[in-house]
Amino acid sequence: MSRAAEAFERLVEIMDALRSPGGCPWDGEQTHRSLVRYLIEESYEVVEAIEEPGGVDRALLREELGDVLLQVVFHARIAEEVPAASGGFDVAEVVEELNAKLVRRHPHVFVDAAPAAPADATSAASTPGPPPPCPPTPPRTRRRRGRPPDRRAAPREPDPALGRDQAGGEAGALGPFEGVPPASPPWRWPRRP
């Protein structure tokens, strides 16, 4: 087993112990909803480590990426407590789904995983050449079911002089961080040891 696999397996064991009876009372009472603010805060802290004035603070980035990974494992552990018939899943399913997505999006890298070409495919499609570029990740357009869009975010006003909105995107286009404040949130949640 690789060092990464062993470390990840240990993380899952630790989270299981924290959530199990006799574990940490604070960890045991958390829900997906109660952890949202921590996921957001840790994500902002990753950005801060990357955008340090002197360049990427790699030691801080390593720590903050670990905190984001903790949030992923924490949410997966909570989801594991829900029966599969009701939508429950475990961290292995999260990783397996991610693996499948990465292979699916990179058929030029994972040749053996690519579907076979139909028999009537044109010869031009089968001629060797440079691999296609990686496809971009499609933007998220899904809304929460049964809820109206978030109205707290101020609409971005187009700049008529540039034909762009204030964040630099095309006027009217929604960016991947639409509605996310432009700076870290002003709050600081207590750090867990």
Coordinates of N, CA and C in Angstrom, one line a residue:
M1 N 0.9 -1.2 0.0 CA 0.0 0.0 0.0 C 0.9 1.2 0.0
S2 N 0.5 2.2 -0.8 CA 1.3 3.5 -0.9 C 1.2 4.3 0.4
R3 N 2.1 5.2 0.6 CA 2.1 6.1 1.8 C 0.9 6.9 1.8
A4 N 0.5 7.4 0.6 CA -0.8 8.2 0.5 C -2.0 7.4 0.9
A5 N -2.1 6.2 0.4 CA -3.2 5.3 0.7 C -3.3 5.0 2.2
E6 N -2.1 4.7 2.8 CA -2.1 4.4 4.2 C -2.5 5.7 5.1
A7 N -2.0 6.8 4.7 CA -2.4 8.1 5.4 C -3.8 8.4 5.2
F8 N -4.4 8.1 4.0 CA -5.8 8.4 3.8 C -6.7 7.4 4.6
E9 N -6.2 6.1 4.6 CA -6.9 5.1 5.4 C -6.9 5.5 6.9
R10 N -5.8 6.0 7.4 CA -5.7 6.4 8.8 C -6.6 7.5 9.1
L11 N -6.7 8.5 8.2 CA -7.6 9.6 8.3 C -9.1 9.2 8.4
V12 N -9.5 8.2 7.6 CA -10.8 7.7 7.7 C -11.1 7.0 9.0
E13 N -10.1 6.2 9.5 CA -10.2 5.6 10.8 C -10.4 6.6 11.9
I14 N -9.6 7.7 11.9 CA -9.7 8.7 12.9 C -11.0 9.3 12.9
M15 N -11.5 9.7 11.7 CA -12.9 10.3 11.6 C -13.9 9.4 12.1
D16 N -13.8 8.1 11.8 CA -14.8 7.1 12.3 C -14.8 7.1 13.8
A17 N -13.6 7.1 14.4 CA -13.5 7.1 15.9 C -14.1 8.3 16.5
L18 N -13.9 9.5 15.8 CA -14.4 10.7 16.3 C -16.0 10.8 16.3
R19 N -16.5 10.2 15.2 CA -18.0 10.2 15.0 C -18.7 9.0 15.8
S20 N -18.0 8.0 16.2 CA -18.6 6.8 16.8 C -19.0 7.1 18.3
P21 N -19.8 6.3 18.8 CA -20.1 6.5 20.3 C -18.9 6.4 21.1
G22 N -18.7 7.3 22.0 CA -17.5 7.3 22.8 C -16.4 8.2 22.2
G23 N -16.7 8.7 21.0 CA -15.8 9.6 20.4 C -16.0 11.1 20.9
C24 N -15.6 12.0 20.0 CA -15.7 13.4 20.4 C -17.2 13.9 20.3
P25 N -17.7 14.5 21.4 CA -19.1 15.0 21.4 C -19.3 16.0 20.3
W26 N -18.3 17.0 20.2 CA -18.5 18.0 19.2 C -18.6 17.4 17.8
D27 N -17.7 16.5 17.4 CA -17.7 15.9 16.1 C -18.9 15.1 15.9
G28 N -19.4 14.4 16.9 CA -20.5 13.5 16.8 C -21.8 14.3 16.6
E29 N -21.9 15.5 17.0 CA -23.2 16.3 16.8 C -23.2 17.1 15.5
Q30 N -22.2 17.1 14.7 CA -22.1 17.9 13.5 C -23.0 17.3 12.4
T31 N -23.5 18.1 11.5 CA -24.3 17.8 10.4 C -23.7 18.4 9.1
H32 N -24.2 18.0 8.0 CA -23.7 18.7 6.8 C -23.9 20.2 6.9
R33 N -25.1 20.6 7.3 CA -25.4 22.0 7.4 C -24.5 22.7 8.5
S34 N -24.2 22.1 9.6 CA -23.4 22.8 10.6 C -22.0 22.9 10.2
L35 N -21.5 22.1 9.2 CA -20.1 22.1 8.8 C -19.9 23.1 7.6
V36 N -21.0 23.6 7.0 CA -20.8 24.4 5.8 C -19.9 25.6 6.0
R37 N -20.0 26.2 7.1 CA -19.2 27.4 7.4 C -17.7 27.0 7.5
Y38 N -17.4 25.8 8.0 CA -16.0 25.4 8.1 C -15.4 25.1 6.7
L39 N -16.3 24.5 5.9 CA -15.8 24.2 4.5 C -15.5 25.4 3.8
I40 N -16.3 26.4 3.9 CA -16.1 27.7 3.3 C -14.9 28.4 3.8
E41 N -14.7 28.4 5.2 CA -13.6 29.1 5.8 C -12.3 28.4 5.3
E42 N -12.3 27.1 5.3 CA -11.0 26.3 5.0 C -10.7 26.6 3.5
S43 N -11.7 26.7 2.7 CA -11.5 27.0 1.2 C -10.9 28.4 1.1
Y44 N -11.4 29.3 1.8 CA -10.8 30.7 1.8 C -9.3 30.6 2.2
E45 N -9.1 29.8 3.2 CA -7.7 29.8 3.8 C -6.7 29.2 2.8
V46 N -7.2 28.2 1.9 CA -6.4 27.7 0.9 C -6.0 28.8 -0.1
V47 N -7.1 29.6 -0.5 CA -6.8 30.7 -1.4 C -5.8 31.7 -0.8
E48 N -6.0 32.0 0.5 CA -5.1 32.9 1.1 C -3.6 32.4 1.1
A49 N -3.4 31.1 1.3 CA -2.1 30.5 1.3 C -1.5 30.6 -0.1
I50 N -2.3 30.5 -1.2 CA -1.9 30.6 -2.5 C -1.6 32.1 -2.9
E51 N -2.4 33.0 -2.4 CA -2.2 34.4 -2.8 C -1.4 35.2 -1.8
E52 N -0.5 34.6 -1.0 CA 0.3 35.3 -0.1 C 1.1 36.3 -0.9
P53 N 1.3 37.5 -0.4 CA 2.1 38.6 -1.1 C 3.4 38.1 -1.6
G54 N 4.1 37.3 -0.9 CA 5.5 36.9 -1.3 C 5.4 35.6 -2.2
G55 N 4.3 35.2 -2.6 CA 4.2 33.9 -3.3 C 3.5 32.9 -2.5
V56 N 3.3 31.7 -3.1 CA 2.6 30.6 -2.4 C 3.3 30.2 -1.1
D57 N 2.6 30.2 0.0 CA 3.2 29.7 1.3 C 2.9 28.2 1.3
R58 N 3.9 27.4 0.9 CA 3.6 26.0 0.7 C 3.4 25.3 2.0
A59 N 4.0 25.7 3.1 CA 3.7 25.0 4.4 C 2.3 25.3 4.8
L60 N 1.8 26.5 4.7 CA 0.5 26.9 5.0 C -0.5 26.2 4.0
L61 N -0.2 26.2 2.8 CA -1.0 25.5 1.8 C -1.2 24.0 2.1
R62 N -0.1 23.3 2.5 CA -0.2 21.9 2.9 C -1.2 21.8 4.1
E63 N -1.1 22.6 5.1 CA -2.0 22.6 6.2 C -3.4 22.8 5.8
E64 N -3.6 23.9 5.0 CA -5.0 24.2 4.7 C -5.6 23.2 3.7
L65 N -4.9 22.6 2.8 CA -5.4 21.5 2.0 C -5.8 20.3 2.9
G66 N -5.0 20.1 3.9 CA -5.4 19.0 4.9 C -6.8 19.4 5.5
D67 N -7.0 20.6 5.9 CA -8.2 21.0 6.5 C -9.4 20.9 5.5
V68 N -9.2 21.2 4.2 CA -10.2 20.9 3.2 C -10.5 19.4 3.1
L69 N -9.4 18.6 3.0 CA -9.6 17.2 2.9 C -10.4 16.7 4.1
L70 N -10.1 17.2 5.3 CA -10.9 16.8 6.5 C -12.3 17.1 6.3
Q71 N -12.7 18.2 5.7 CA -14.1 18.5 5.5 C -14.7 17.5 4.5
V72 N -14.0 17.1 3.5 CA -14.5 16.1 2.6 C -14.8 14.8 3.3
V73 N -13.8 14.3 4.1 CA -13.9 13.1 4.8 C -15.0 13.2 5.9
F74 N -15.1 14.3 6.5 CA -16.2 14.5 7.5 C -17.6 14.4 6.9
H75 N -17.8 15.1 5.8 CA -19.1 15.0 5.1 C -19.4 13.6 4.6
A76 N -18.4 12.9 4.1 CA -18.6 11.6 3.7 C -18.9 10.7 4.8
R77 N -18.3 10.9 6.0 CA -18.6 10.1 7.2 C -20.0 10.3 7.6
I78 N -20.5 11.5 7.6 CA -21.9 11.8 8.0 C -22.8 11.2 7.0
A79 N -22.5 11.2 5.7 CA -23.4 10.6 4.7 C -23.4 9.1 4.8
E80 N -22.3 8.5 5.4 CA -22.3 7.1 5.6 C -23.3 6.6 6.6
E81 N -23.7 7.5 7.5 CA -24.6 7.2 8.5 C -26.1 7.1 8.0
V82 N -26.3 7.5 6.8 CA -27.6 7.5 6.2 C -27.7 6.2 5.4
P83 N -28.8 5.4 5.4 CA -28.9 4.2 4.7 C -28.7 4.5 3.2
A84 N -28.1 3.5 2.5 CA -27.9 3.7 1.0 C -29.2 3.9 0.3
A85 N -30.3 3.3 0.7 CA -31.5 3.5 0.0 C -32.0 4.9 0.1
S86 N -31.5 5.6 1.1 CA -32.0 7.0 1.3 C -30.9 8.0 0.8
G87 N -29.9 7.5 0.0 CA -28.9 8.4 -0.5 C -27.6 8.4 0.2
G88 N -27.4 7.5 1.2 CA -26.2 7.5 1.9 C -25.0 7.0 1.0
F89 N -23.8 7.4 1.4 CA -22.6 6.9 0.6 C -21.4 7.0 1.6
D90 N -20.3 6.5 1.1 CA -19.1 6.6 2.0 C -18.0 7.2 1.2
V91 N -16.9 7.5 1.8 CA -15.8 8.2 1.2 C -15.2 7.4 0.0
A92 N -15.3 6.1 0.0 CA -14.8 5.3 -1.1 C -15.6 5.6 -2.4
E93 N -16.9 5.8 -2.2 CA -17.8 6.1 -3.3 C -17.5 7.5 -3.9
V94 N -17.1 8.4 -3.0 CA -16.7 9.7 -3.4 C -15.5 9.7 -4.3
V95 N -14.5 8.9 -3.8 CA -13.2 8.8 -4.6 C -13.4 8.0 -5.9
E96 N -14.2 6.9 -5.8 CA -14.5 6.2 -7.0 C -15.2 7.0 -8.1
E97 N -16.1 7.8 -7.7 CA -16.8 8.7 -8.6 C -15.9 9.7 -9.2
L98 N -15.0 10.3 -8.4 CA -14.0 11.2 -8.9 C -13.1 10.6 -9.9
N99 N -12.6 9.3 -9.5 CA -11.7 8.6 -10.4 C -12.4 8.4 -11.8
A100 N -13.6 8.0 -11.8 CA -14.3 7.7 -13.0 C -14.5 9.0 -13.8
K101 N -14.8 10.1 -13.1 CA -14.9 11.4 -13.8 C -13.6 11.8 -14.5
L102 N -12.5 11.7 -13.8 CA -11.2 12.1 -14.3 C -10.8 11.3 -15.5
V103 N -11.1 10.0 -15.5 CA -10.8 9.1 -16.6 C -11.7 9.5 -17.8
R104 N -13.0 9.7 -17.5 CA -13.9 10.0 -18.6 C -13.6 11.3 -19.3
R105 N -13.1 12.3 -18.5 CA -12.8 13.6 -19.1 C -11.4 13.6 -19.8
H106 N -10.7 12.6 -19.6 CA -9.3 12.6 -20.2 C -9.1 11.3 -21.1
P107 N -10.0 11.1 -22.1 CA -9.8 9.9 -22.9 C -8.5 9.8 -23.7
H108 N -7.9 11.0 -23.9 CA -6.6 11.1 -24.6 C -5.4 10.6 -23.7
V109 N -5.7 10.6 -22.4 CA -4.6 10.1 -21.5 C -4.9 8.6 -21.1
F110 N -6.1 8.3 -20.9 CA -6.5 6.9 -20.5 C -7.1 6.2 -21.7
V111 N -6.3 5.8 -22.6 CA -6.7 5.3 -23.9 C -7.4 4.0 -23.7
D112 N -7.0 3.1 -22.8 CA -7.7 1.8 -22.6 C -9.1 2.0 -22.0
A113 N -9.4 3.1 -21.4 CA -10.7 3.4 -20.8 C -11.6 4.0 -21.8
A114 N -11.1 4.5 -23.0 CA -12.0 5.2 -24.0 C -12.8 4.1 -24.7
P115 N -14.1 4.5 -25.0 CA -15.0 3.6 -25.7 C -14.4 3.3 -27.1
A116 N -14.6 2.1 -27.6 CA -14.1 1.8 -29.0 C -14.9 2.6 -30.0
A117 N -14.2 3.0 -31.1 CA -14.9 3.8 -32.1 C -15.8 2.9 -32.9
P118 N -16.9 3.5 -33.4 CA -17.9 2.7 -34.1 C -17.2 2.2 -35.4
A119 N -17.7 1.1 -36.0 CA -17.1 0.5 -37.2 C -17.2 1.4 -38.4
D120 N -18.2 2.3 -38.4 CA -18.3 3.2 -39.6 C -17.7 4.5 -39.4
A121 N -16.8 4.6 -38.4 CA -16.1 5.9 -38.1 C -15.3 6.3 -39.3
T122 N -15.2 7.6 -39.6 CA -14.4 8.0 -40.7 C -12.9 7.8 -40.5
S123 N -12.1 7.6 -41.5 CA -10.7 7.3 -41.4 C -10.0 8.5 -40.8
A124 N -10.5 9.7 -41.0 CA -9.9 10.9 -40.5 C -9.9 10.9 -38.9
A125 N -10.9 10.3 -38.4 CA -11.0 10.2 -36.9 C -10.0 9.3 -36.4
S126 N -9.6 8.3 -37.2 CA -8.7 7.3 -36.6 C -7.2 7.6 -37.0
T127 N -6.9 8.7 -37.7 CA -5.6 9.0 -38.0 C -4.9 9.5 -36.8
P128 N -3.6 9.1 -36.6 CA -2.9 9.6 -35.4 C -2.6 11.1 -35.5
G129 N -2.6 11.7 -34.4 CA -2.3 13.1 -34.3 C -2.1 13.5 -32.9
P130 N -2.0 14.8 -32.6 CA -1.8 15.3 -31.3 C -3.1 15.0 -30.5
P131 N -3.0 14.7 -29.2 CA -4.2 14.4 -28.4 C -4.9 15.7 -28.2
P132 N -6.3 15.6 -28.1 CA -7.1 16.8 -27.9 C -6.7 17.4 -26.6
P133 N -7.0 18.7 -26.4 CA -6.7 19.4 -25.1 C -7.7 18.8 -24.1
C134 N -7.4 19.0 -22.8 CA -8.3 18.6 -21.8 C -9.6 19.4 -21.8
P135 N -10.7 18.8 -21.8 CA -12.0 19.6 -21.8 C -12.1 20.4 -20.5
P136 N -12.6 21.6 -20.7 CA -12.8 22.4 -19.5 C -13.9 21.8 -18.6
T137 N -13.8 22.1 -17.3 CA -14.9 21.6 -16.4 C -16.1 22.4 -16.7
P138 N -17.3 21.8 -16.9 CA -18.4 22.6 -17.2 C -18.9 23.4 -16.0
P139 N -19.4 24.6 -16.3 CA -19.8 25.4 -15.1 C -21.0 24.8 -14.4
R140 N -21.1 25.1 -13.1 CA -22.2 24.5 -12.3 C -23.4 25.4 -12.6
T141 N -24.5 24.8 -13.0 CA -25.7 25.6 -13.2 C -26.9 25.1 -12.4
R142 N -26.6 24.0 -11.7 CA -27.7 23.4 -10.9 C -28.1 24.3 -9.7
R143 N -29.3 24.3 -9.5 CA -29.8 25.1 -8.3 C -30.2 24.0 -7.3
R144 N -30.3 24.5 -6.0 CA -30.8 23.6 -5.0 C -32.3 23.3 -5.3
R145 N -32.6 22.0 -5.2 CA -34.0 21.7 -5.5 C -35.0 22.4 -4.5
G146 N -36.0 22.9 -5.1 CA -37.1 23.5 -4.3 C -36.8 24.8 -3.7
R147 N -35.6 25.4 -4.0 CA -35.3 26.7 -3.4 C -35.0 27.7 -4.5
P148 N -35.4 28.9 -4.3 CA -35.1 30.0 -5.3 C -33.6 30.3 -5.3
P149 N -33.1 30.9 -6.3 CA -31.7 31.2 -6.3 C -31.4 32.2 -5.2
D150 N -30.1 32.1 -4.7 CA -29.7 33.0 -3.6 C -29.8 34.5 -4.0
R151 N -30.5 35.2 -3.3 CA -30.7 36.7 -3.6 C -29.8 37.6 -2.8
R152 N -28.9 37.0 -1.9 CA -28.1 37.8 -1.1 C -26.9 38.4 -1.9
A153 N -26.5 37.8 -3.0 CA -25.4 38.3 -3.8 C -25.9 39.5 -4.6
A154 N -25.1 40.5 -4.6 CA -25.5 41.7 -5.4 C -25.2 41.4 -6.8
P155 N -26.2 41.8 -7.7 CA -26.0 41.5 -9.1 C -24.7 42.3 -9.6
R156 N -24.0 41.7 -10.6 CA -22.9 42.4 -11.2 C -23.4 43.3 -12.3
E157 N -23.0 44.5 -12.2 CA -23.4 45.5 -13.2 C -22.4 45.5 -14.4
P158 N -22.9 45.5 -15.6 CA -22.0 45.5 -16.7 C -21.4 46.9 -16.8
D159 N -20.1 46.9 -17.3 CA -19.4 48.1 -17.6 C -19.6 48.4 -19.1
P160 N -20.4 49.4 -19.4 CA -20.7 49.6 -20.9 C -19.4 49.9 -21.7
A161 N -18.4 50.5 -21.0 CA -17.2 50.9 -21.8 C -16.4 49.6 -22.2
L162 N -16.5 48.6 -21.4 CA -15.7 47.4 -21.7 C -16.5 46.2 -22.2
G163 N -17.9 46.3 -22.0 CA -18.7 45.2 -22.4 C -18.5 44.0 -21.4
R164 N -17.9 44.3 -20.3 CA -17.6 43.3 -19.3 C -18.3 43.7 -18.0
D165 N -18.5 42.7 -17.1 CA -19.0 43.0 -15.8 C -17.9 43.5 -14.9
Q166 N -18.2 43.9 -13.7 CA -17.2 44.4 -12.8 C -16.1 43.4 -12.4
A167 N -16.4 42.1 -12.4 CA -15.4 41.1 -12.1 C -14.5 40.7 -13.3
G168 N -14.8 41.3 -14.4 CA -13.9 41.1 -15.6 C -14.4 40.1 -16.5
G169 N -15.6 39.4 -16.2 CA -16.1 38.5 -17.1 C -17.0 39.1 -18.2
E170 N -17.4 38.4 -19.2 CA -18.3 38.9 -20.2 C -19.6 39.4 -19.5
A171 N -20.1 40.5 -20.0 CA -21.3 41.1 -19.4 C -22.4 40.1 -19.4
G172 N -23.1 39.8 -18.3 CA -24.2 38.9 -18.2 C -23.7 37.5 -17.9
A173 N -22.5 37.1 -18.1 CA -22.0 35.8 -17.9 C -21.9 35.5 -16.4
L174 N -22.2 34.3 -16.0 CA -22.0 33.8 -14.7 C -20.7 33.1 -14.5
G175 N -19.9 33.6 -13.5 CA -18.6 32.9 -13.3 C -18.8 31.8 -12.3
P176 N -17.7 31.0 -12.1 CA -17.8 29.9 -11.2 C -18.0 30.3 -9.7
F177 N -17.6 31.6 -9.4 CA -17.7 32.1 -8.0 C -18.8 33.1 -7.9
E178 N -19.8 33.1 -8.8 CA -20.9 34.0 -8.7 C -21.6 34.0 -7.4
G179 N -21.6 35.2 -6.7 CA -22.3 35.3 -5.4 C -21.3 35.1 -4.3
V180 N -20.1 34.7 -4.5 CA -19.1 34.5 -3.5 C -18.5 35.9 -3.2
P181 N -18.4 36.3 -1.9 CA -17.8 37.6 -1.6 C -16.3 37.6 -2.2
P182 N -15.9 38.8 -2.6 CA -14.6 39.0 -3.2 C -13.4 38.8 -2.2
A183 N -13.6 38.8 -0.9 CA -12.6 38.6 0.1 C -13.0 37.6 1.1
S184 N -12.0 37.2 1.9 CA -12.3 36.2 2.9 C -13.4 36.7 3.9
P185 N -14.2 35.8 4.4 CA -15.2 36.3 5.3 C -14.6 36.9 6.6
P186 N -15.3 37.9 7.2 CA -14.7 38.6 8.3 C -14.7 37.7 9.6
W187 N -15.4 36.6 9.6 CA -15.5 35.8 10.8 C -14.3 34.9 10.9
R188 N -14.0 34.5 12.1 CA -13.0 33.4 12.3 C -13.6 32.5 13.3
W189 N -13.7 31.2 12.9 CA -14.3 30.2 13.8 C -13.2 29.6 14.6
P190 N -13.5 29.2 15.8 CA -12.4 28.6 16.6 C -11.8 27.4 16.0
R191 N -10.5 27.4 16.0 CA -9.7 26.3 15.4 C -9.8 25.1 16.4
R192 N -9.9 23.9 15.8 CA -10.0 22.7 16.5 C -8.5 22.1 16.6
P193 N -8.1 21.6 17.7 CA -6.7 21.1 17.8 C -6.5 19.9 16.9

